[in-house]
Amino acid sequence: MTSIKSISQNIRAIMLSFLLIGSMASAQNFKLLRYDENYEFLKDSGRNFYENLKFIPLNKEKDFFLSLGGEARYEYVDFNNEDWGRLHIGHNNFLLQRYDLHADIHLGKTLRVFAQLRSALQDGRSNGPRGIDEDQLNVQNLFLDVSVWQKEDKKLTVRTGRQELDYGSGRLISVREGPNARLYFTGGKIMYSSARFSIDGFAMMADTINTGVFDNKMSKQLNLWGAYLKIIFPKAGNLDLYYLGIQRKESLFEEGMACEKRHTVGSRFWKYGGGFIYNLEAAYQFGSFGSGNINAWTGSVDIGYSFENIKFKPTINLRNDYISGDRNKGNGNLQTFNPLYPKGGYFGFSPQVGPVNLIDIHPYATIDLLPQLKMQVDVVFNWRYSLQDGVYRPSGTLNLPGSASAERYIGTAYLANFSYSVNKYISVVSGIQYFKTGAFIDDIIPNSKDGVFFNARLGFKF
């Protein structure tokens, strides 16, 4: 694996390169999904070296063009008492790296090809890499867009191939940006968009992720399908409506392991920006688990206020989530909510508790210490929703069975996070979490220990 010395040399070289072009920024901001960027606006402008990478004409008319981009990310992780001492690892520190390069080819207004390679590496973790840590080299995106119809601000596009997905707040379908290895799917999508309305319909296969080089396997089975609709109300906010379906041959809950076919219908009403902000979401799930039935649900309320016109621009928020768990272990039916493909660290910076069988109260606040430096502090109080179900990881997989305990309180997480933007290309993020175990953890794990997590991340994009 790569040594710390070689990583340090890579960081210095890349940082120097990005500092040299730091004053060359174009008007385009980097997107979570890099394929959402479009640099056609550089077509008729006088361009510097960096902007020449973002718009490379392929014909005289300049309606055929190529755009290049990429990322390098380095992260140091330090964990004490992972899973509250159950694994007996104690102190565990390791390094993560992520690199990607992409090419975006536009062939007029009708055709587009987007290709992206990504490498996610792990070095030094005591108990080996997790699935979210390492995927040494893979094709992250490789798809073809065909513009079927376009008129003014209205557009209908068909996309086919390997692609990342991210919808809403990432509660159910997320690209999983926080962890080292991002998610992707292979399949087809049809997209309609206008100024205030958009809808996507998709059918996808979830690939099997292995840690080596180009060794990921296509599932050859439809795993995820659905539709996601978004309506913009200019003054009131935004409304999302969605249906999602999944099918998995083997799903593990405290109820047991069985074939799962699950349908989710939900809605989200949200508004960000100055003044009153809110994010309200509810979803209901039904389907089959083995020979039993699924009947699960979740509801989330996140409200706050952003003081954009006063010094430091503070925001204050209060969040409350209810997420169902199984009511009667062993009866064959399942009431455990499945978060499908959630983003890691959903309820905090790096929590050990995931969005399954959970009640939480989560106050948090942000403040701009400097124009480029933002701080966020959180406190998360966690309870089990059902005493017949356990505690699950941020990925939705079972962590601790819980039906043997009558205790409800899981514990309290205290978090602080700092993010600093050196310039458009370079960012630094660091955070710490202290998890104080509650009565349930103390009951299930003999001699349980409070958990402490720290990380520092340096990122470059172009």
Short mmCIF file of C-alpha atoms in Angstrom, two decimals, residues 10-389:
data_model
loop_
_atom_site.label_atom_id
_atom_site.label_comp_id
_atom_site.label_asym_id
_atom_site.label_seq_id
_atom_site.Cartn_x
_atom_site.Cartn_y
_atom_site.Cartn_z
CA ASN A 10 1.48 13.74 -3.67
CA ILE A 11 -0.35 16.27 -1.51
CA ARG A 12 2.41 18.87 -1.87
CA ALA A 13 2.58 18.47 -5.64
CA ILE A 14 -1.16 18.68 -6.16
CA MET A 15 -1.60 21.58 -3.76
CA LEU A 16 1.08 23.57 -5.59
CA SER A 17 -0.66 22.94 -8.91
CA PHE A 18 -4.03 24.07 -7.61
CA LEU A 19 -2.63 27.14 -5.86
CA LEU A 20 -1.05 28.20 -9.16
CA ILE A 21 -4.41 28.08 -10.93
CA GLY A 22 -6.42 29.32 -7.94
CA SER A 23 -6.89 32.75 -9.52
CA MET A 24 -8.17 31.26 -12.79
CA ALA A 25 -11.62 30.24 -11.55
CA SER A 26 -14.49 30.23 -13.99
CA ALA A 27 -18.07 31.00 -13.02
CA GLN A 28 -19.05 27.31 -12.78
CA ASN A 29 -19.21 25.74 -9.32
CA PHE A 30 -18.30 22.08 -8.82
CA LYS A 31 -21.31 19.79 -8.37
CA LEU A 32 -21.79 16.75 -6.15
CA LEU A 33 -22.43 14.79 -9.36
CA ARG A 34 -19.71 16.01 -11.69
CA TYR A 35 -21.77 15.15 -14.76
CA ASP A 36 -24.20 17.93 -13.76
CA GLU A 37 -21.57 20.52 -14.71
CA ASN A 38 -21.67 22.19 -18.13
CA TYR A 39 -18.87 24.44 -19.40
CA GLU A 40 -20.43 25.43 -22.71
CA PHE A 41 -20.57 29.02 -21.42
CA LEU A 42 -16.79 29.20 -22.09
CA LYS A 43 -17.38 28.73 -25.82
CA ASP A 44 -16.90 32.36 -26.87
CA SER A 45 -14.73 33.66 -24.05
CA GLY A 46 -10.99 34.29 -23.92
CA ARG A 47 -9.75 31.36 -21.86
CA ASN A 48 -6.74 30.74 -19.63
CA PHE A 49 -4.95 27.38 -19.23
CA TYR A 50 -7.45 25.97 -16.75
CA GLU A 51 -10.50 27.03 -18.76
CA ASN A 52 -8.96 25.47 -21.86
CA LEU A 53 -9.16 22.13 -20.03
CA LYS A 54 -12.81 22.73 -19.25
CA PHE A 55 -13.77 23.56 -22.85
CA ILE A 56 -11.84 21.88 -25.69
CA PRO A 57 -13.52 22.48 -29.09
CA LEU A 58 -13.72 19.43 -31.36
CA ASN A 59 -14.95 21.23 -34.51
CA LYS A 60 -14.94 24.72 -36.00
CA GLU A 61 -18.50 25.47 -34.89
CA LYS A 62 -17.55 24.53 -31.29
CA ASP A 63 -20.81 22.64 -30.77
CA PHE A 64 -18.72 19.46 -30.42
CA PHE A 65 -16.51 19.87 -27.34
CA LEU A 66 -14.69 18.01 -24.59
CA SER A 67 -14.41 18.92 -20.91
CA LEU A 68 -11.87 17.35 -18.52
CA GLY A 69 -11.96 17.28 -14.72
CA GLY A 70 -10.92 15.34 -11.66
CA GLU A 71 -10.39 15.09 -7.92
CA ALA A 72 -7.83 14.01 -5.35
CA ARG A 73 -8.83 13.50 -1.71
CA TYR A 74 -6.74 12.52 1.33
CA GLU A 75 -8.19 11.64 4.72
CA TYR A 76 -6.74 10.69 8.09
CA VAL A 77 -9.08 8.77 10.42
CA ASP A 78 -8.56 8.10 14.13
CA PHE A 79 -11.08 5.90 15.98
CA ASN A 80 -11.11 4.90 19.63
CA ASN A 81 -13.46 2.11 20.72
CA GLU A 82 -15.19 1.51 17.41
CA ASP A 83 -18.59 -0.06 18.10
CA TRP A 84 -18.18 0.92 21.78
CA GLY A 85 -15.46 -1.65 22.52
CA ARG A 86 -17.36 -4.70 21.24
CA LEU A 87 -14.66 -5.44 18.64
CA HIS A 88 -11.80 -5.04 21.21
CA ILE A 89 -9.76 -2.98 18.72
CA GLY A 90 -9.12 0.00 20.95
CA HIS A 91 -7.18 2.67 19.07
CA ASN A 92 -7.41 2.40 15.28
CA ASN A 93 -6.01 4.98 12.84
CA PHE A 94 -5.66 4.76 9.07
CA LEU A 95 -5.38 6.73 5.82
CA LEU A 96 -7.84 6.97 2.94
CA GLN A 97 -7.20 8.25 -0.58
CA ARG A 98 -9.54 8.90 -3.49
CA TYR A 99 -8.70 9.95 -7.06
CA ASP A 100 -10.81 10.41 -10.15
CA LEU A 101 -10.58 11.70 -13.70
CA HIS A 102 -13.49 12.34 -16.04
CA ALA A 103 -14.13 13.31 -19.65
CA ASP A 104 -17.40 14.89 -20.76
CA ILE A 105 -17.96 14.81 -24.55
CA HIS A 106 -20.80 16.84 -26.09
CA LEU A 107 -21.66 16.05 -29.70
CA GLY A 108 -24.02 18.89 -30.55
CA LYS A 109 -27.32 19.26 -28.70
CA THR A 110 -28.35 15.62 -29.15
CA LEU A 111 -25.59 13.29 -27.94
CA ARG A 112 -23.31 13.27 -24.93
CA VAL A 113 -20.87 10.72 -23.46
CA PHE A 114 -19.60 10.98 -19.88
CA ALA A 115 -16.78 8.71 -18.62
CA GLN A 116 -15.13 8.69 -15.20
CA LEU A 117 -12.45 6.52 -13.58
CA ARG A 118 -12.16 6.44 -9.80
CA SER A 119 -9.70 4.91 -7.35
CA ALA A 120 -10.42 4.55 -3.61
CA LEU A 121 -7.56 3.29 -1.41
CA GLN A 122 -7.14 2.42 2.27
CA ASP A 123 -3.95 2.00 4.26
CA GLY A 124 -3.45 0.88 7.87
CA ARG A 125 -6.91 -0.01 9.23
CA SER A 126 -6.44 -2.64 11.96
CA ASN A 127 -9.39 -4.82 10.96
CA GLY A 128 -9.02 -4.36 7.21
CA PRO A 129 -10.90 -2.17 4.74
CA ARG A 130 -14.67 -1.85 4.93
CA GLY A 131 -16.79 -1.87 1.80
CA ILE A 132 -16.96 1.92 2.00
CA ASP A 133 -13.15 2.29 2.15
CA GLU A 134 -11.53 0.62 -0.84
CA ASP A 135 -12.18 0.02 -4.54
CA GLN A 136 -8.73 0.26 -6.08
CA LEU A 137 -9.80 1.17 -9.64
CA ASN A 138 -13.16 1.10 -11.36
CA VAL A 139 -15.28 2.75 -14.01
CA GLN A 140 -17.48 4.98 -11.85
CA ASN A 141 -19.52 6.55 -14.67
CA LEU A 142 -19.84 5.59 -18.33
CA PHE A 143 -23.11 6.59 -19.94
CA LEU A 144 -24.66 7.96 -23.10
CA ASP A 145 -27.21 10.79 -23.08
CA VAL A 146 -29.62 11.21 -25.97
CA SER A 147 -31.68 14.41 -26.06
CA VAL A 148 -35.02 13.19 -27.42
CA TRP A 149 -36.82 16.54 -27.36
CA GLN A 150 -36.00 20.12 -26.36
CA LYS A 151 -37.98 23.36 -26.53
CA GLU A 152 -36.96 26.53 -24.69
CA ASP A 153 -36.47 25.48 -21.02
CA LYS A 154 -38.14 22.07 -21.48
CA LYS A 155 -36.06 18.98 -22.18
CA LEU A 156 -36.51 15.20 -22.43
CA THR A 157 -33.36 13.07 -22.17
CA VAL A 158 -32.65 9.33 -22.11
CA ARG A 159 -29.55 8.09 -20.29
CA THR A 160 -28.15 4.57 -20.44
CA GLY A 161 -25.06 3.01 -18.85
CA ARG A 162 -23.19 3.13 -15.55
CA GLN A 163 -24.09 6.19 -13.49
CA GLU A 164 -24.22 7.72 -10.02
CA LEU A 165 -27.59 8.61 -8.47
CA ASP A 166 -28.46 11.11 -5.76
CA TYR A 167 -31.97 12.30 -4.86
CA GLY A 168 -33.41 14.63 -2.25
CA SER A 169 -31.44 14.92 0.97
CA GLY A 170 -29.78 11.55 0.37
CA ARG A 171 -32.02 9.81 2.87
CA LEU A 172 -32.82 6.87 0.55
CA ILE A 173 -30.82 7.24 -2.68
CA SER A 174 -27.37 8.78 -2.25
CA VAL A 175 -24.07 8.79 -4.08
CA ARG A 176 -22.49 8.43 -0.60
CA GLU A 177 -19.99 11.28 -0.82
CA GLY A 178 -18.79 11.12 2.81
CA PRO A 179 -17.26 7.61 2.69
CA ASN A 180 -14.24 6.94 0.50
CA ALA A 181 -15.94 4.73 -2.13
CA ARG A 182 -18.98 6.27 -3.81
CA LEU A 183 -21.99 4.27 -5.02
CA TYR A 184 -23.06 3.76 -8.63
CA PHE A 185 -25.56 1.73 -10.64
CA THR A 186 -25.91 0.39 -14.17
CA GLY A 187 -29.14 0.86 -16.07
CA GLY A 188 -31.37 3.36 -17.80
CA LYS A 189 -33.06 6.62 -16.90
CA ILE A 190 -35.47 8.95 -18.64
CA MET A 191 -35.46 12.60 -17.48
CA TYR A 192 -37.86 15.47 -18.13
CA SER A 193 -37.10 18.95 -16.83
CA SER A 194 -38.50 22.47 -17.10
CA ALA A 195 -38.02 25.67 -15.10
CA ARG A 196 -40.17 24.57 -12.14
CA PHE A 197 -40.78 20.87 -12.67
CA SER A 198 -38.64 17.79 -13.18
CA ILE A 199 -39.20 14.04 -13.06
CA ASP A 200 -36.85 11.07 -13.45
CA GLY A 201 -37.85 7.48 -14.07
CA PHE A 202 -35.16 4.80 -13.75
CA ALA A 203 -34.43 1.07 -13.63
CA MET A 204 -31.03 0.05 -12.24
CA MET A 205 -28.78 -2.85 -11.33
CA ALA A 206 -26.58 -2.51 -8.23
CA ASP A 207 -23.12 -3.88 -9.01
CA THR A 208 -21.15 -6.07 -6.59
CA ILE A 209 -18.21 -3.99 -5.35
CA ASN A 210 -14.84 -5.73 -4.89
CA THR A 211 -11.64 -4.10 -3.66
CA GLY A 212 -9.37 -4.83 -6.64
CA VAL A 213 -8.77 -3.37 -10.11
CA PHE A 214 -11.70 -3.51 -12.56
CA ASP A 215 -13.15 -6.50 -10.68
CA ASN A 216 -16.63 -5.20 -9.83
CA LYS A 217 -19.43 -7.43 -11.12
CA MET A 218 -22.71 -6.39 -12.70
CA SER A 219 -25.62 -8.00 -10.86
CA LYS A 220 -27.57 -8.82 -14.07
CA GLN A 221 -30.73 -8.40 -12.00
CA LEU A 222 -32.98 -5.39 -11.55
CA ASN A 223 -32.27 -4.17 -7.98
CA LEU A 224 -33.61 -0.63 -7.96
CA TRP A 225 -36.37 1.09 -9.89
CA GLY A 226 -38.58 4.10 -9.35
CA ALA A 227 -39.51 7.68 -10.14
CA TYR A 228 -38.57 10.96 -8.46
CA LEU A 229 -40.51 14.19 -9.05
CA LYS A 230 -39.60 17.71 -7.96
CA ILE A 231 -41.81 20.81 -8.08
CA ILE A 232 -40.47 24.30 -7.29
CA PHE A 233 -42.76 26.82 -5.62
CA PRO A 234 -40.85 30.12 -5.94
CA LYS A 235 -41.80 31.56 -2.53
CA ALA A 236 -42.95 28.58 -0.48
CA GLY A 237 -40.21 26.07 -1.21
CA ASN A 238 -39.88 22.75 -3.02
CA LEU A 239 -41.97 19.58 -3.09
CA ASP A 240 -40.51 16.15 -3.87
CA LEU A 241 -42.69 13.08 -4.51
CA TYR A 242 -41.18 9.65 -5.10
CA TYR A 243 -41.70 5.92 -5.53
CA LEU A 244 -38.76 3.52 -5.11
CA GLY A 245 -38.64 -0.25 -5.48
CA ILE A 246 -35.85 -2.66 -4.52
CA GLN A 247 -35.31 -6.41 -4.71
CA ARG A 248 -32.58 -8.27 -2.83
CA LYS A 249 -31.96 -12.01 -2.67
CA GLU A 250 -30.68 -11.86 0.92
CA SER A 251 -31.47 -9.08 3.39
CA LEU A 252 -30.51 -9.30 7.05
CA PHE A 253 -32.55 -7.77 9.88
CA GLU A 254 -32.97 -8.90 13.47
CA GLU A 255 -36.11 -10.69 12.23
CA GLY A 256 -33.81 -12.89 10.13
CA MET A 257 -32.41 -13.26 6.62
CA ALA A 258 -34.69 -13.65 3.61
CA CYS A 259 -35.46 -12.43 0.11
CA GLU A 260 -36.79 -8.87 0.21
CA LYS A 261 -39.01 -7.02 -2.26
CA ARG A 262 -39.88 -3.59 -0.94
CA HIS A 263 -41.76 -0.56 -2.26
CA THR A 264 -41.35 2.96 -0.84
CA VAL A 265 -43.66 5.92 -1.43
CA GLY A 266 -42.73 9.25 0.08
CA SER A 267 -42.72 13.02 -0.06
CA ARG A 268 -40.44 15.84 1.01
CA PHE A 269 -41.22 19.54 1.45
CA TRP A 270 -38.17 21.74 1.92
CA LYS A 271 -36.68 25.21 1.72
CA TYR A 272 -33.11 26.38 2.29
CA GLY A 273 -31.63 29.88 2.23
CA GLY A 274 -32.08 32.99 4.33
CA GLY A 275 -34.69 33.19 7.06
CA PHE A 276 -36.91 30.26 8.00
CA ILE A 277 -35.59 26.93 6.68
CA TYR A 278 -37.17 23.50 6.83
CA ASN A 279 -36.88 19.94 5.55
CA LEU A 280 -39.94 17.75 6.19
CA GLU A 281 -40.03 14.18 4.89
CA ALA A 282 -42.21 11.10 5.34
CA ALA A 283 -42.15 7.68 3.66
CA TYR A 284 -44.13 4.43 3.88
CA GLN A 285 -42.83 0.99 2.87
CA PHE A 286 -44.66 -2.21 1.97
CA GLY A 287 -43.79 -5.49 0.24
CA SER A 288 -42.60 -8.97 1.16
CA PHE A 289 -39.84 -10.41 3.34
CA GLY A 290 -39.60 -14.15 2.73
CA SER A 291 -43.16 -15.39 3.29
CA GLY A 292 -44.02 -12.41 5.52
CA ASN A 293 -45.23 -8.87 4.84
CA ILE A 294 -43.41 -5.56 5.17
CA ASN A 295 -45.10 -2.60 6.87
CA ALA A 296 -42.61 0.16 7.76
CA TRP A 297 -42.42 3.94 7.86
CA THR A 298 -40.37 7.02 8.74
CA GLY A 299 -41.02 10.68 9.45
CA SER A 300 -38.53 13.53 9.80
CA VAL A 301 -38.91 17.18 10.82
CA ASP A 302 -35.93 19.53 10.48
CA ILE A 303 -36.68 23.21 11.07
CA GLY A 304 -34.43 26.20 11.71
CA TYR A 305 -33.57 29.79 11.00
CA SER A 306 -30.67 31.26 9.03
CA PHE A 307 -29.52 34.73 10.14
CA GLU A 308 -27.83 35.75 6.90
CA ASN A 309 -27.84 39.49 7.61
CA ILE A 310 -25.91 39.49 10.88
CA LYS A 311 -22.24 38.89 11.64
CA PHE A 312 -21.03 35.27 11.33
CA LYS A 313 -24.33 34.28 9.61
CA PRO A 314 -25.40 31.74 12.26
CA THR A 315 -28.08 29.11 11.69
CA ILE A 316 -29.90 27.11 14.35
CA ASN A 317 -31.83 23.90 13.67
CA LEU A 318 -33.78 21.23 15.49
CA ARG A 319 -34.35 17.84 13.92
CA ASN A 320 -36.54 14.96 15.08
CA ASP A 321 -36.76 11.55 13.37
CA TYR A 322 -39.02 8.56 13.94
CA ILE A 323 -37.97 5.41 12.06
CA SER A 324 -39.86 2.17 12.58
CA GLY A 325 -38.40 -1.10 13.86
CA ASP A 326 -39.73 -4.64 14.03
CA ARG A 327 -42.51 -5.07 16.60
CA ASN A 328 -42.45 -8.83 17.12
CA LYS A 329 -39.27 -10.79 16.45
CA GLY A 330 -39.88 -14.24 14.99
CA ASN A 331 -43.42 -13.85 13.65
CA GLY A 332 -42.26 -13.65 10.01
CA ASN A 333 -43.56 -10.15 9.29
CA LEU A 334 -41.25 -7.13 9.22
CA GLN A 335 -41.80 -3.55 10.41
CA THR A 336 -38.12 -2.52 10.15
CA PHE A 337 -37.58 0.48 7.88
CA ASN A 338 -34.96 0.00 5.14
CA PRO A 339 -32.99 3.17 4.19
CA LEU A 340 -32.11 1.53 0.82
CA TYR A 341 -28.93 3.33 -0.35
CA PRO A 342 -28.39 6.11 2.22
CA LYS A 343 -25.47 8.46 2.56
CA GLY A 344 -22.99 7.49 5.28
CA GLY A 345 -23.01 9.62 8.41
CA TYR A 346 -26.60 10.67 7.86
CA PHE A 347 -27.39 11.79 11.39
CA GLY A 348 -24.09 13.45 12.17
CA PHE A 349 -20.46 13.73 11.16
CA SER A 350 -19.61 10.04 11.58
CA PRO A 351 -22.24 8.34 13.70
CA GLN A 352 -22.23 4.73 14.83
CA VAL A 353 -26.03 4.62 14.70
CA GLY A 354 -27.90 4.40 11.39
CA PRO A 355 -31.40 5.42 10.23
CA VAL A 356 -33.21 2.20 11.25
CA ASN A 357 -35.36 1.50 14.37
CA LEU A 358 -34.57 4.91 15.75
CA ILE A 359 -35.98 7.93 17.51
CA ASP A 360 -33.61 10.87 17.66
CA ILE A 361 -33.63 14.49 18.76
CA HIS A 362 -30.89 16.45 17.03
CA PRO A 363 -30.24 20.15 17.71
CA TYR A 364 -27.41 21.69 15.68
CA ALA A 365 -26.00 25.07 14.71
CA THR A 366 -23.58 26.53 12.18
CA ILE A 367 -21.53 29.71 12.17
CA ASP A 368 -19.19 31.33 9.64
CA LEU A 369 -16.09 32.06 11.71
CA LEU A 370 -14.49 33.52 8.55
CA PRO A 371 -15.89 33.92 5.05
CA GLN A 372 -14.10 30.67 4.12
CA LEU A 373 -14.36 28.88 7.50
CA LYS A 374 -17.60 27.28 8.69
CA MET A 375 -18.17 25.49 12.01
CA GLN A 376 -21.04 23.18 12.89
CA VAL A 377 -21.84 21.70 16.31
CA ASP A 378 -24.38 18.93 16.94
CA VAL A 379 -25.85 16.94 19.79
CA VAL A 380 -27.79 13.78 18.88
CA PHE A 381 -29.91 11.88 21.43
CA ASN A 382 -30.71 8.34 20.24
CA TRP A 383 -33.39 5.85 21.33
CA ARG A 384 -34.57 2.54 19.84
CA TYR A 385 -38.06 2.87 18.39
CA SER A 386 -38.91 -0.79 19.08
CA LEU A 387 -37.51 -2.91 21.91
CA GLN A 388 -37.87 -6.00 19.68
CA ASP A 389 -35.29 -4.72 17.20
#
